XYZ file of C-alpha atoms in Angstrom:
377
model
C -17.242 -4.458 -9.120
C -16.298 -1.500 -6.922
C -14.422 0.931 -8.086
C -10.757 0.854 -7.479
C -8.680 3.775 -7.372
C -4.566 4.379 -7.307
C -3.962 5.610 -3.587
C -0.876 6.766 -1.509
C -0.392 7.765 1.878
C 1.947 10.996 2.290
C 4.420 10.700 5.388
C 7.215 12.508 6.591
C 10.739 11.373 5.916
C 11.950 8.893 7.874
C 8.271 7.536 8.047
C 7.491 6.182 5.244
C 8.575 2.331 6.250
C 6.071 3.136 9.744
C 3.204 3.715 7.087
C 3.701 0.713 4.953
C 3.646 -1.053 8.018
C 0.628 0.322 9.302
C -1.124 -0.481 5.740
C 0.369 -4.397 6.633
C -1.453 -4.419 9.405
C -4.735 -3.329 7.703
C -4.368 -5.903 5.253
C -3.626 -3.599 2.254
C -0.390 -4.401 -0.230
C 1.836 -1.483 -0.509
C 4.997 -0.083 -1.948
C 7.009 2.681 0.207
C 8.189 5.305 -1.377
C 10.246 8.872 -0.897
C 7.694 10.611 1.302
C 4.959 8.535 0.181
C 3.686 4.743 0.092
C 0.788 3.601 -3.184
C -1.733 0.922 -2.689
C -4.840 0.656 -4.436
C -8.570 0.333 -2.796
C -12.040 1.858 -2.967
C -13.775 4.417 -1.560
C -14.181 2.468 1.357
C -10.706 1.786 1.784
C -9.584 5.334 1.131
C -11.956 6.309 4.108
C -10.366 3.465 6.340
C -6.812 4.912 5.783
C -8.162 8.065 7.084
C -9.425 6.905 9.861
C -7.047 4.788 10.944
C -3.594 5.519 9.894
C -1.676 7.048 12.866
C 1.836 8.086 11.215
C 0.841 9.610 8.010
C -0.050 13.359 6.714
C -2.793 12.473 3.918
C -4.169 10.457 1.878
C -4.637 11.301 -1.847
C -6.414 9.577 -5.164
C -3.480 9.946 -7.832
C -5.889 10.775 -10.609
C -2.952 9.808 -13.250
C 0.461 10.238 -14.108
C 2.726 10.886 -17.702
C 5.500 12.079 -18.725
C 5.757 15.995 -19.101
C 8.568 18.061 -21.086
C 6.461 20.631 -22.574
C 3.499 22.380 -21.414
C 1.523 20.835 -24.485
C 2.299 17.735 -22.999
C 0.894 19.068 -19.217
C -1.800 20.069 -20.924
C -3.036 17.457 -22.987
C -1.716 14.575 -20.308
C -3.921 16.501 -17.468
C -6.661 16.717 -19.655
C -6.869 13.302 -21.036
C -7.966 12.091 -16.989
C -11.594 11.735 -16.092
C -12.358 14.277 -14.251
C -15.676 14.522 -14.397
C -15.565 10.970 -12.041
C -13.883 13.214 -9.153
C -15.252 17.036 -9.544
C -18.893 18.288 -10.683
C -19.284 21.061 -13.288
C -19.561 23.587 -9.852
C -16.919 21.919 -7.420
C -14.298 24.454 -6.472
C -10.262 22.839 -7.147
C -8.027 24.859 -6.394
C -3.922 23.542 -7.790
C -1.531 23.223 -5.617
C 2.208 22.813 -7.953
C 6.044 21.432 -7.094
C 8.120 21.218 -9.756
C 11.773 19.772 -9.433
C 14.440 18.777 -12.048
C 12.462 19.246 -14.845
C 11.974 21.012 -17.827
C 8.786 22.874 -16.620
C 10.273 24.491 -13.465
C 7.594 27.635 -13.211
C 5.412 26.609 -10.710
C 2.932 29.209 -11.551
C 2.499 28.244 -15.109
C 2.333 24.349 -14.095
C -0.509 25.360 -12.197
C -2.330 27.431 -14.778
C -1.892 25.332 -17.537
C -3.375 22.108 -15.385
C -6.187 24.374 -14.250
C -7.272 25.138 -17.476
C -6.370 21.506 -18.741
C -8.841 20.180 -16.513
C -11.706 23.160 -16.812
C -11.551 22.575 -20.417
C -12.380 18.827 -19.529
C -15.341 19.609 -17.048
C -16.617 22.249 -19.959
C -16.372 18.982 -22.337
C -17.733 16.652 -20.248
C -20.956 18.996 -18.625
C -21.569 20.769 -21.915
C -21.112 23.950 -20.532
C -19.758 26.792 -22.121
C -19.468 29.580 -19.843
C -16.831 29.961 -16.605
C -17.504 27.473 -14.068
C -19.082 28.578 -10.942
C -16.439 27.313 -8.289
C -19.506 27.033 -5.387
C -19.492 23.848 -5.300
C -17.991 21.041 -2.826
C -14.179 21.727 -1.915
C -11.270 19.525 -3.611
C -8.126 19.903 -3.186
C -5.571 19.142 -6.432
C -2.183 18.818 -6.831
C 0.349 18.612 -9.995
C 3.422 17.780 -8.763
C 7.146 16.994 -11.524
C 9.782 15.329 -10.691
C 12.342 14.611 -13.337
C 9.955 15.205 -15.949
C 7.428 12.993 -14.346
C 4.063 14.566 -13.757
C 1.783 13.296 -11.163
C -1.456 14.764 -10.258
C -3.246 14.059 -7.000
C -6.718 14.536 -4.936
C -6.456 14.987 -1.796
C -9.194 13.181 0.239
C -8.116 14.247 3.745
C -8.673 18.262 4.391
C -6.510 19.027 6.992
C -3.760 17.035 7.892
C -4.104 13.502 9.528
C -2.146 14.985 12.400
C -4.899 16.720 13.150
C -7.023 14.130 15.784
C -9.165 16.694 17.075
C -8.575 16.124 21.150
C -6.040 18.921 20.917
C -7.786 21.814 22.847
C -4.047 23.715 23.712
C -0.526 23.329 22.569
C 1.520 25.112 25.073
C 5.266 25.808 23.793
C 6.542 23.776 20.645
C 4.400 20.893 20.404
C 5.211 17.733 18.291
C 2.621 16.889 15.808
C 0.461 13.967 16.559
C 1.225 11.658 13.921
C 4.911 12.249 14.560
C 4.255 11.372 18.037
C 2.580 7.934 17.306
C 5.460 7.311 15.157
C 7.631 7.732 18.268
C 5.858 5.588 20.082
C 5.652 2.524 17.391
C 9.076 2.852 16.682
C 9.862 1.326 20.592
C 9.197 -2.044 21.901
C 6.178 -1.180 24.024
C 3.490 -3.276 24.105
C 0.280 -2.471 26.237
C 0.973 -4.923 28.887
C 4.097 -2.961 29.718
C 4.757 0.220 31.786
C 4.532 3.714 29.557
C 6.456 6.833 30.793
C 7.016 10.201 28.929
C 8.918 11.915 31.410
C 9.090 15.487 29.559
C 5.225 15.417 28.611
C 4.615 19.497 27.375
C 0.896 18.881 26.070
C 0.992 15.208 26.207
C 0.890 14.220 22.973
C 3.304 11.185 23.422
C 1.202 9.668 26.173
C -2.093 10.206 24.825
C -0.954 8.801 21.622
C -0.210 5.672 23.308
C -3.101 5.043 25.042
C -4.750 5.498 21.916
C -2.490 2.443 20.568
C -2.883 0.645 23.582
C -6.828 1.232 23.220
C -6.656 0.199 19.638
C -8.456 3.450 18.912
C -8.252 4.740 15.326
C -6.777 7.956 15.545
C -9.309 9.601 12.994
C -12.343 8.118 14.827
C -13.770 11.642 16.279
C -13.275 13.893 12.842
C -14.327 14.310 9.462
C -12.128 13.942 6.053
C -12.811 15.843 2.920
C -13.617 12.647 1.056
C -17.405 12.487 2.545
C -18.346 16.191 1.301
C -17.719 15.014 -2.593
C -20.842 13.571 -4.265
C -19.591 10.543 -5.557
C -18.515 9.451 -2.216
C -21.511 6.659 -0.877
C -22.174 8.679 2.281
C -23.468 5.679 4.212
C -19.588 4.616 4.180
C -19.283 7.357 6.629
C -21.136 5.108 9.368
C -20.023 1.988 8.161
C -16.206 2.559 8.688
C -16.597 4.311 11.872
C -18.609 2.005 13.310
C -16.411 -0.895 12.481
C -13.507 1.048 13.769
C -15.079 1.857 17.191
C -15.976 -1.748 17.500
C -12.398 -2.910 16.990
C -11.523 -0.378 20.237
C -10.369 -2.272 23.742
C -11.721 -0.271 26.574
C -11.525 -3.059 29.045
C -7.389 -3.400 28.703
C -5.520 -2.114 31.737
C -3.218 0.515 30.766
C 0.021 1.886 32.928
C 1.109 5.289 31.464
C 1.962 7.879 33.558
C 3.277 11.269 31.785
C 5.410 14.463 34.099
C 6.504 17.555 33.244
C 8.664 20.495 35.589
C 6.012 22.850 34.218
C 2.641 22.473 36.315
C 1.053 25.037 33.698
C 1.766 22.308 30.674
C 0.705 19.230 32.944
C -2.755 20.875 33.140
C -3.071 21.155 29.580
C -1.909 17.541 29.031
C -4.692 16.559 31.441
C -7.373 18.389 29.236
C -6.429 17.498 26.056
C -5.785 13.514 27.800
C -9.708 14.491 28.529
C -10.926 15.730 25.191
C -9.336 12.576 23.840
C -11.613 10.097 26.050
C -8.577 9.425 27.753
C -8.567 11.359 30.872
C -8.726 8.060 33.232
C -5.468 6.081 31.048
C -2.968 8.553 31.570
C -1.614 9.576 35.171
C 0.084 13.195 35.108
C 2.173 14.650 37.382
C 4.538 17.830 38.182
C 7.834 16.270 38.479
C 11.206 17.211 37.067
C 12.798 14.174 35.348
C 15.598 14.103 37.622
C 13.130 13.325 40.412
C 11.660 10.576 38.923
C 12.115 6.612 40.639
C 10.223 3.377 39.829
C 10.012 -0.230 41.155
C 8.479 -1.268 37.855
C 10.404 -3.251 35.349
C 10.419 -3.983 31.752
C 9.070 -0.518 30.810
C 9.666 1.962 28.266
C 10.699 5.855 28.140
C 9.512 8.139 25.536
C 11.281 11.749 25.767
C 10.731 14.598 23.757
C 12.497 17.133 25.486
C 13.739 20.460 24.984
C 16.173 21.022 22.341
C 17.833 23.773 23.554
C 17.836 25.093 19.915
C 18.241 29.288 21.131
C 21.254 30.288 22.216
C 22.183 29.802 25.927
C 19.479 26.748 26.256
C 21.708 24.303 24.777
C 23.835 24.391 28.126
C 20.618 23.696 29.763
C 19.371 21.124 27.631
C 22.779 19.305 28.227
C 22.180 19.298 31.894
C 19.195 17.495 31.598
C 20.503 15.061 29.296
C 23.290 14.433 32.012
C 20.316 14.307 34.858
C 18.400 11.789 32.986
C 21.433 10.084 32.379
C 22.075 9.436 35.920
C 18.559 8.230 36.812
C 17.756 5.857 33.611
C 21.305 4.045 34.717
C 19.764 2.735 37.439
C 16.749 1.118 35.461
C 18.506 -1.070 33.151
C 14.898 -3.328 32.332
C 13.289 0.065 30.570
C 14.056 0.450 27.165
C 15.002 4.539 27.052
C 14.114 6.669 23.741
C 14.768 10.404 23.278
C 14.081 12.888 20.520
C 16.883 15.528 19.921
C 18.331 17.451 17.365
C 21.214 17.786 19.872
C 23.658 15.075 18.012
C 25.882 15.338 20.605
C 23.129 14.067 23.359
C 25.095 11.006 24.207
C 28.089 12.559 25.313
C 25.501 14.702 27.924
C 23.959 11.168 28.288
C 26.997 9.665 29.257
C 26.418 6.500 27.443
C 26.523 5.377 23.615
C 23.063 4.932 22.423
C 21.869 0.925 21.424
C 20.540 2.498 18.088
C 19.735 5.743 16.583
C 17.434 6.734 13.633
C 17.319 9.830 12.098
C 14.133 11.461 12.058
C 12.482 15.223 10.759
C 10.196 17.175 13.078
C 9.285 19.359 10.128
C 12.190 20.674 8.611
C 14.173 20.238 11.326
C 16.973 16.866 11.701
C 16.418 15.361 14.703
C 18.050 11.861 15.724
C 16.010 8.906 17.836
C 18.121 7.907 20.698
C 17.285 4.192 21.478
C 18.146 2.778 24.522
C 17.148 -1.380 25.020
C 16.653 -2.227 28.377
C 17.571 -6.005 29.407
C 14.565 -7.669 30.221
C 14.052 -8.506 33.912
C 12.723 -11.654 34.655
């Protein structure tokens, strides 16, 4: 029997339901949670999330969880895991620590005390007696409280899951790229159906859909911290990518065409569109959104565009909101959704939005604008 270990996908809030859905869809039973949705799989399946989940930030092993109001407790609850069946007697673990409504509220002293919970372990475990060396292969831990509830965590991802790889340049204030997918799956677009993100910056939006529209697992073309650890079957590695690349549809005709006012940011959509395999799915174009006229029906709008956050920009921002506005009016088949943490945009708009969902791009609130276009026959 393989080895099956407690998993859960980390997402931003808002996201979490966009996760468990994506799990669905690879066949794995889930429960969503605050920031966070648990299933269980193997090492297999822990590289498969990796590679293929598009909205979430990481995916960790929870090594165990207890019950913590004292630091004896900590202590003997964090030492009581096996942790010789995640870390060698060399591998360097740093502890991350959150604490929050609990009795054990210094972070600092979480952390120490479940670092030297778990060296005493190793020590146990590898019969060594002296410090241990730290040089080995890199793993990430994390002892996190809530309400007196400790949970500790291995994180199998390295950087963040946002982190594709095809960005070569961000240009001005990019959104992330998982946050981006998550735009896109939260509309009605299906492949077969015009794409336009009309305020494009780097391109993120676009490319992000033609990666969905490809089928392309988002983690295909980087690595995960998972296949550095030696207890990790390395042939996985092959396996899993392989299986994902064969899953891709390159032959699908795709219609998503991205602008921006800014020809400087159009040319680093194009490159990144490039680094991303995607230079020939995407058409870019100068164009301010105002300007912008189809024949095409049944589409859908992304829009990510400027906040207008500083002072003095907000005026502008509401201009374009009025622009765009007057131009979408006249396309009542395309379904219309903008990003803004201007909760006032439908006023600007000029028309009450179908739906709205509030999202967080990072810290910041920021409310989905959902417009449903009536389908044209």
């Amino acid at each position: 029997m393989e080895k099956k270990y407690q998993i859960m996908a980390t997402a931003a809030a808002g996201l979490e339901s966009l996760v468990g859905k994506e799990l669905d869809r690879l066949g794995y039973d889930n429960q969503v949670e605050n920031y966070r949705v648990r299933f269980t799989g193997t090492a297999r399946d822990i590289l498969t999330a990796n590679v293929w989940l598009r909205t979430a930030d990481r995916i960790k092993i929870i090594v165990g969880e207890f019950d913590a109001r004292t630091f004896d407790d900590l202590f003997e609850g964090v030492k009581a895991l096996p942790w010789e069946d995640f870390l060698n007697y060399d591998s360097e673990f740093p502890v991350a620590g959150r604490s929050k409504k609990s009795e054990l509220f210094s972070v600092p002293d979480v952390q120490a005390i479940t670092k030297k919970a778990i060296v005493n372990r190793l020590q146990e475990a590898y019969h060594i007696r002296t410090r241990l060396p730290e040089n080995g292969y890199f793993a990430q831990l994390e002892v996190m409280i809530d309400k007196d509830h400790a949970m500790v965590t291995l994180d199998t991802t390295g950087p963040s899951l946002f982190k594709r790889g095809y960005r070569v340049n961000k240009g001005g204030a990019p959104l992330k790229e998982n946050f981006a997918a998550a735009l896109v799956l939260l509309t009605n677009w299906h492949p077969d159906r015009p794409f336009v993100d009309p305020t494009t910056g780097s391109g993120t939006i676009a490319i992000e859909a033609a990666l969905i529209g490809r089928n392309i697992a988002p983690g295909l073309i980087r690595d995960f911290d998972i296949e550095q650890m030696d207890w990790f079957d390395k042939s996985l590695s092959d396996i899993v990518r392989d299986e994902a690349e064969a899953q891709a549809d390159y032959d699908r005709q795709l219609d998503i065409e991205a602008f921006d006012i800014d020809e400087n940011m159009v040319n680093i959509a194009i490159e990144n569109a490039k680094h991303a395999g995607l230079g020939k799915d995407i058409t870019f174009k100068q164009l301010a959104a105002k300007d912008w006229t189809t024949d095409k029906v049944n589409g859908v709008l992304v829009s990510n565009p400027p906040y207008g956050e500083r002072l003095g920009e907000l005026e502008a921002a509401r201009e374009l909101y009025t622009e765009m506005g007057d131009v979408y009016r006249q396309l009542p088949s395309w379904s219309k959704y903008i990003l803004t943490s201007d909760l006032d945009f439908e006023t600007s708009f000029g028309e009450k939005a179908t739906k709205r969902r509030k999202l967080y791009n990072g810290a910041m609130r920021v409310d989905y604008f959902q417009y449903w276009g009536k389908r044209a026959k």
